[in-house]
Amino acid sequence: MSLPESMSRVVIVGSRAHLDKAIEALYESEILHLVDYTNGSDDGFFIGRPLKGSQEASERLLRIRAAEKELGLKASAEDPFPVKDIRAQISAGKVDEIEKEVFAVADERNNLVQRISDLEAIHRNLSLLSRLPLDMELYSGYDSVKVFIGTFKTDPTEALSGLENAEVFTDVRKSEAPVAAVFVKASDSDKASAILSDHRYSEIPVPEGSGPPGLMAEKVAAEIADLNARLEEIGRNMAEFSEKHGAFLAASDEELSIQVEKGEIPLRIATSDYSFVIDGWVPSVQVESAKAELEAKLEGTAYVEFQETRGRKQHESDEAEPRFKTAPSKMKNGEMAAKFEYPTKLVSTPKYNELDPSILMAVFLPFFFGFMVGDAAYALPFIILGLYGIKNAKSQEFRAIGTVLFFGGIWAFIFGFFFFGEMLGMHFIAPDEFDALTVNWQDLLGIASYPDWFVSIIPGGHGVGKLVDVTFLLKVSVYMGIVHLFIAYAIGFYNSYIQHGLKEAMQHNGGWLFILVGLVMVCYAMTEVLFYSKAIEGVLLYTLLAGVILLLIGAVIAWPVEKAQVIMEMPGIVGNILSYTRLAAIGMSKAGMALAFNYMSIIMIGSGGDIVSYIAGFLIFLIGHLMIWVLAILSAGLHALRLQFVEAMNKFFVGGGDEYAPLMVKRKNTKIVETEV
Amino acid sequence: MELGLIAIGAGLAVGITGLASGWAEKDVGAAAVGAMTEDPSLFGKGMILMVLPETIVIFGLVVAILLIFVTGASV
């Protein structure tokens, strides 16, 4: 269990003429967590202006991103480009050249796409019109005649017969909407329009042209085909283009992003007319080396001064200037526990002055997971899958899941083999008495007897039965819960102690520790008395008395701060402890399902029937266990996480820390070649 | 007869608490998913809130297990 690394604040002061050099040096040393300057903190100092060239770089970057988007690029360079080459090419205007080419092609493509979509609409209209026996020129050019051409829901011919001199051409088909051209006197157009709208008239825009619409539609179709061919050609050109320039674009994107980021650093620091001041945090152990390194790089153009080492007491943070209040948290864990920092961060980054719960996570998360799964056979795929995830997963999430599965799988194997003594829901060793719940490997495989050493490593000679030793398992889970909660309260006490001192720690957290222990003793005594009808005497009486005394002591200590909360929260603690019974309950539910599937398949296979029942029995066995295994990831994984997050971490973890993020750049598509530095 | 009643009791214990958990989780879950679409880093907090009501059904399950295997075994 460790606190985040101790942090010290340093200030770098120099002449403004050398600001770009200072920023470069800071990025190279990769150690300073910058503190943003706020205007008005010091007289005569203001937020700076971006470095020269930054504006230009960000405009270029914008254009490159647009070009990349046009090309649909997400490529990264296979071989990183040397930074020197990229810079030279950018300043020689290669980016602008490529971009011009890309946009020229992209513009043509966009125009083509637009033209094709227009032509397709015209083609649709022409094919509708071709259903009528009229040539194109007949639809327009009248003074005293109004023409309505469109599709309808129902045939309007009959309704229009009342209009004088109305001429109607229709084409009615079963599967398609009727098409009609209606010619009426211009003076009747309002009436006609009313009738048509009753028949759900929807106008067809008539394209300009002459001759039969069918012929025209064919011409349009030919044009569309030509344009599509050109579009394909352009697509091929662009693909070639991406291949040729993709890597370069990705590399320039990266280089320019870095330039922009560095160029905007002055916006986060204080500058006066002739000087600059940079405040930041560095890990305390590295202060001296960082100072030496920076001063060497700056060659006397700026000075680095140590300001303070931030302690863990809360008042130190409270009394600091607002922008120096929170020191960043750099989680300090060994290689193993570091793998479990991800689940901690899912909740929040630890504060600078509180214990980082990653180690607690590393111990209990796989342990609980393993206890709930508790089966030697289910464990193996977890171990393999976890190992695969750790080795091959690229994203942090999947690596974290892989880690939990791997260690969880190991615990599941240990519990499954050495505690429950079972595999696929069946015990290795047959129990002494035979009943329905005793499908087991020994009887199944007809093993007469196991070697003595094998029987001796499995508890009770045949392992703990998930559905037999129910009370025992529930008790074990409650005990695990008590230990887990005790650790959680103890961490809370320690956090309070380092932040506020002993008195406050006692009042805020110490009282609860007493209450927890007292409650456990009282509850133990009460269960013995109520459930097992034991008399209150001897050890039981002392336990009860001691429990009550501890409860009272705890309540008295916590009362000044917590007031009536003390009494109201007590049932909550019992609830928290009982919540750990899920460890046993989930194991049991899985065992219950496994039992059912095993029973079904063994009856089917063992019935001595035909091949069909063999196959069905085997399938039930396979699918059933696969289902239990998949459910195990969800239920055991989520519940293990929940016990950490809710029951334990709620007791001590505040979070909301500021993660230590030193100024640095990660290059993927570009590289710095030694000779140019 | 008694065994039958125990089985019914166990069924009710899991069934009703299951409904209750589901009812409580539906609101929390919907809100949590909504919050997560806005800010994926809220996953941890969302999950904590989401799984809070599920203790209800776990208690139901424990009661059912006790009924069947402890009380049931003594009948």
XYZ file of C-alpha atoms in Angstrom, chain A residues 154-511:
358
model
C -55.737 6.155 -56.106
C -56.744 6.647 -59.726
C -58.277 10.159 -60.149
C -59.817 9.623 -63.614
C -63.381 9.174 -62.417
C -63.373 12.163 -60.083
C -61.988 14.401 -62.835
C -64.668 13.379 -65.335
C -66.883 16.162 -63.901
C -64.479 18.845 -65.161
C -65.177 20.232 -68.595
C -62.571 19.567 -71.286
C -60.278 17.765 -68.924
C -57.925 15.295 -70.553
C -56.482 12.556 -68.364
C -53.766 10.017 -69.199
C -53.200 7.352 -66.570
C -51.193 4.255 -66.052
C -52.541 2.071 -63.248
C -50.593 -0.983 -62.173
C -51.148 -3.403 -59.343
C -47.839 -3.181 -57.563
C -46.974 0.466 -58.208
C -48.652 3.804 -57.533
C -50.736 5.147 -60.444
C -49.089 7.785 -62.656
C -51.266 10.388 -64.379
C -50.954 13.484 -66.558
C -53.986 15.747 -66.241
C -54.663 18.592 -68.699
C -57.372 21.085 -67.601
C -58.413 24.586 -68.535
C -56.294 27.141 -66.686
C -59.490 28.544 -65.131
C -60.331 25.130 -63.651
C -56.914 24.596 -62.090
C -58.078 25.313 -58.493
C -60.893 22.789 -58.710
C -58.614 20.206 -60.317
C -55.978 20.768 -57.729
C -58.522 20.186 -54.915
C -59.675 16.923 -56.511
C -56.121 15.753 -57.093
C -55.038 16.397 -53.552
C -57.908 14.161 -52.394
C -56.184 11.402 -54.332
C -52.814 12.146 -52.677
C -51.204 13.818 -55.665
C -47.449 14.135 -55.591
C -45.890 16.110 -58.403
C -43.241 14.694 -60.767
C -40.873 17.461 -61.935
C -40.634 17.134 -65.717
C -37.058 17.459 -67.016
C -36.457 19.557 -70.071
C -36.245 17.669 -73.371
C -38.137 16.265 -76.266
C -39.135 12.893 -77.669
C -40.336 9.842 -75.768
C -39.301 9.832 -72.078
C -38.148 6.227 -72.348
C -35.526 7.167 -74.891
C -34.371 10.071 -72.782
C -34.151 7.813 -69.705
C -31.817 5.512 -71.613
C -29.584 8.439 -72.495
C -29.476 9.574 -68.868
C -28.676 6.033 -67.739
C -25.759 5.941 -70.151
C -24.482 9.231 -68.801
C -24.735 7.931 -65.229
C -22.733 4.861 -66.200
C -20.016 7.074 -67.725
C -19.848 9.229 -64.624
C -19.691 6.177 -62.385
C -16.779 4.876 -64.391
C -14.996 8.196 -63.904
C -15.828 8.097 -60.190
C -14.273 4.670 -59.905
C -11.174 5.937 -61.632
C -10.952 8.811 -59.210
C -11.421 6.357 -56.344
C -8.478 4.356 -57.639
C -6.424 7.519 -57.998
C -7.196 8.494 -54.439
C -6.286 5.021 -53.184
C -2.964 5.340 -55.016
C -2.594 8.765 -53.524
C -3.213 7.476 -50.012
C -0.663 4.773 -50.550
C 1.908 7.235 -51.838
C 1.421 10.086 -49.397
C -0.461 8.497 -46.467
C 2.620 7.868 -44.381
C 3.951 11.350 -45.042
C 0.644 12.948 -44.122
C 0.450 10.924 -40.897
C 3.991 11.949 -40.008
C 3.415 15.638 -40.779
C 0.169 15.513 -38.812
C 2.118 14.250 -35.825
C 4.996 16.693 -36.211
C 2.670 19.663 -36.630
C 0.516 18.594 -33.664
C 3.653 18.554 -31.556
C 4.689 21.978 -32.857
C 1.241 23.353 -32.067
C 1.251 21.870 -28.578
C 4.689 23.318 -27.825
C 3.777 26.611 -29.436
C 0.803 27.030 -27.143
C 2.715 26.470 -23.909
C 3.162 30.269 -23.422
C -0.630 30.438 -23.032
C -0.216 28.446 -19.817
C 2.643 30.386 -18.245
C 3.375 33.856 -16.884
C 5.293 36.338 -18.992
C 6.252 39.981 -18.527
C 7.719 42.234 -21.162
C 11.169 40.691 -20.944
C 10.886 37.542 -18.856
C 8.960 34.357 -18.325
C 8.109 32.311 -15.230
C 7.154 28.632 -15.407
C 5.762 26.887 -12.321
C 5.552 23.139 -12.109
C 5.801 19.977 -10.064
C 8.524 17.366 -10.243
C 8.879 14.165 -8.175
C 10.852 15.118 -5.045
C 13.501 12.442 -5.536
C 14.317 13.861 -8.948
C 14.486 17.544 -8.004
C 18.285 17.751 -7.959
C 18.826 15.758 -11.138
C 16.036 17.620 -12.931
C 17.525 20.949 -11.900
C 20.973 19.941 -13.115
C 19.621 18.557 -16.384
C 17.508 21.605 -17.135
C 20.233 24.091 -16.271
C 22.670 22.223 -18.474
C 20.214 22.304 -21.364
C 19.358 25.975 -20.834
C 23.041 26.958 -20.786
C 22.556 29.857 -18.408
C 19.606 31.411 -20.207
C 17.190 30.518 -17.420
C 17.296 29.566 -13.738
C 15.600 26.699 -11.982
C 14.677 27.176 -8.345
C 13.282 24.740 -5.825
C 10.214 26.139 -4.024
C 8.699 23.572 -1.650
C 8.154 19.890 -1.065
C 4.477 19.329 -0.488
C 3.668 17.301 2.639
C 0.593 15.149 3.074
C -1.127 17.324 5.694
C -4.351 18.782 4.418
C -3.627 22.263 5.810
C -0.544 22.528 3.590
C -2.743 22.256 0.520
C -5.453 24.474 1.965
C -3.042 27.282 2.779
C -1.330 27.277 -0.629
C -2.104 29.722 -3.413
C -5.163 28.451 -5.359
C -3.203 27.242 -8.359
C -0.709 25.368 -6.166
C -3.345 23.735 -3.938
C -3.336 20.291 -5.574
C -0.077 18.525 -6.110
C -0.357 15.937 -8.905
C -0.580 12.245 -7.996
C 1.972 9.927 -9.507
C 0.904 6.436 -8.487
C 3.846 4.484 -7.123
C 3.335 0.742 -7.408
C 5.435 -2.307 -8.068
C 5.176 -4.055 -11.396
C 2.360 -6.324 -10.183
C 0.183 -3.738 -8.455
C 0.722 -1.287 -11.322
C -1.313 -3.630 -13.500
C -4.277 -2.940 -11.230
C -4.040 0.838 -11.406
C -6.585 0.783 -14.201
C -9.531 -0.445 -12.078
C -8.582 2.164 -9.452
C -8.652 4.899 -12.072
C -12.050 3.671 -13.224
C -13.311 5.168 -9.996
C -10.916 8.085 -9.796
C -7.250 9.001 -9.514
C -6.155 8.927 -5.853
C -5.564 12.278 -4.196
C -1.972 13.308 -3.450
C -2.454 12.641 0.236
C -4.329 9.371 0.283
C -3.295 5.738 -0.071
C -3.524 4.300 -3.556
C -5.811 1.244 -3.324
C -4.263 -0.547 -6.305
C -2.487 -3.108 -4.117
C -5.706 -3.886 -2.265
C -7.244 -4.322 -5.685
C -4.383 -6.563 -6.851
C -4.825 -8.855 -3.845
C -8.570 -9.075 -3.391
C -9.977 -8.683 -6.905
C -8.504 -11.934 -8.298
C -8.992 -13.627 -4.914
C -12.725 -12.931 -4.799
C -13.063 -13.755 -8.484
C -11.297 -17.066 -7.948
C -13.389 -17.940 -4.906
C -16.636 -17.313 -6.789
C -15.562 -19.330 -9.837
C -13.830 -22.017 -7.743
C -13.516 -24.737 -10.356
C -10.325 -26.310 -11.705
C -11.702 -26.695 -15.247
C -13.247 -23.237 -15.646
C -9.990 -21.760 -14.386
C -7.858 -22.955 -17.281
C -9.521 -20.949 -20.099
C -9.404 -17.905 -17.818
C -5.650 -18.315 -17.339
C -5.038 -18.823 -21.069
C -7.331 -15.991 -22.114
C -5.813 -13.688 -19.468
C -2.283 -14.489 -20.589
C -3.260 -13.835 -24.182
C -4.829 -10.503 -23.171
C -1.744 -9.390 -21.233
C 0.608 -10.315 -24.056
C -1.359 -9.152 -27.086
C -4.036 -6.626 -26.123
C -3.232 -3.145 -27.374
C -5.770 -1.134 -25.417
C -5.301 -0.513 -21.729
C -8.825 -1.730 -20.943
C -8.307 -5.172 -22.433
C -4.893 -5.546 -20.823
C -6.482 -4.743 -17.452
C -9.272 -7.263 -18.057
C -6.650 -9.809 -19.157
C -4.700 -9.233 -15.930
C -7.758 -9.772 -13.739
C -8.717 -12.898 -15.697
C -5.189 -14.322 -15.476
C -4.726 -13.888 -11.731
C -8.405 -14.628 -11.098
C -7.959 -17.837 -13.099
C -4.999 -18.858 -10.963
C -6.996 -18.309 -7.787
C -9.955 -20.129 -9.326
C -7.686 -23.101 -9.985
C -6.243 -23.038 -6.478
C -9.697 -22.848 -4.896
C -11.185 -25.291 -7.375
C -8.512 -27.917 -6.873
C -7.339 -27.565 -3.308
C -10.472 -26.246 -1.588
C -13.551 -27.402 -3.453
C -11.770 -30.363 -5.089
C -13.901 -30.185 -8.187
C -13.825 -29.846 -11.934
C -16.783 -28.923 -14.174
C -19.019 -28.955 -11.096
C -18.101 -32.513 -10.111
C -15.892 -33.560 -7.206
C -12.820 -35.614 -8.000
C -13.483 -37.943 -5.099
C -16.776 -39.686 -4.375
C -18.296 -38.715 -1.009
C -18.973 -41.260 1.709
C -22.747 -41.202 1.362
C -24.389 -41.459 -2.003
C -27.309 -39.231 -3.016
C -28.565 -37.318 -6.044
C -25.990 -34.570 -5.604
C -23.036 -36.872 -5.965
C -22.248 -37.026 -9.651
C -18.456 -37.242 -9.411
C -15.398 -38.057 -11.461
C -14.467 -41.124 -9.415
C -17.720 -42.963 -10.146
C -17.914 -41.558 -13.649
C -14.473 -42.754 -14.714
C -14.661 -45.904 -12.585
C -11.547 -45.098 -10.549
C -11.312 -47.636 -7.731
C -9.204 -45.483 -5.438
C -6.918 -42.464 -5.602
C -3.367 -42.430 -4.310
C -3.147 -41.325 -0.685
C -1.249 -38.104 -1.428
C -4.049 -36.950 -3.730
C -6.752 -37.549 -1.144
C -4.629 -35.858 1.506
C -4.326 -32.541 -0.369
C -8.076 -32.159 -0.741
C -9.781 -30.894 2.409
C -12.077 -33.344 4.197
C -11.058 -36.119 1.812
C -13.452 -34.994 -0.910
C -13.394 -31.212 -0.947
C -15.874 -28.616 0.269
C -19.269 -29.182 -1.361
C -20.681 -25.940 -2.673
C -24.223 -27.254 -2.244
C -23.494 -29.322 0.850
C -21.397 -27.259 3.224
C -23.615 -24.228 2.749
C -23.401 -22.789 6.249
C -19.648 -23.217 6.293
C -19.209 -21.381 2.980
C -21.495 -18.547 4.038
C -19.463 -18.183 7.233
C -16.183 -18.188 5.288
C -17.440 -15.422 3.018
C -18.599 -13.352 5.967
C -15.162 -13.749 7.582
C -13.494 -12.638 4.336
C -15.808 -9.655 4.356
C -14.887 -8.755 7.901
C -11.171 -8.855 7.075
C -11.701 -6.834 3.899
C -13.803 -4.208 5.650
C -11.364 -4.008 8.559
C -8.537 -3.282 6.107
C -10.713 -0.666 4.402
C -11.486 1.110 7.684
C -7.829 0.891 8.701
C -6.760 2.559 5.448
C -9.362 5.254 6.065
C -7.879 5.767 9.528
C -4.365 6.055 8.091
C -5.490 8.549 5.427
C -7.173 10.681 8.041
C -4.121 10.415 10.287
C -1.648 11.673 7.685
C -4.017 14.416 6.549
C -5.344 15.719 9.848
C -3.490 14.075 12.735
C -4.383 11.475 15.322
C -7.321 13.207 17.018
C -9.333 13.715 13.866
C -8.387 10.263 12.589
C -9.782 8.745 15.778
C -13.012 10.702 15.551
C -13.581 10.220 11.852
C -12.337 6.671 11.353
C -10.981 5.178 14.586
C -14.453 5.099 16.131
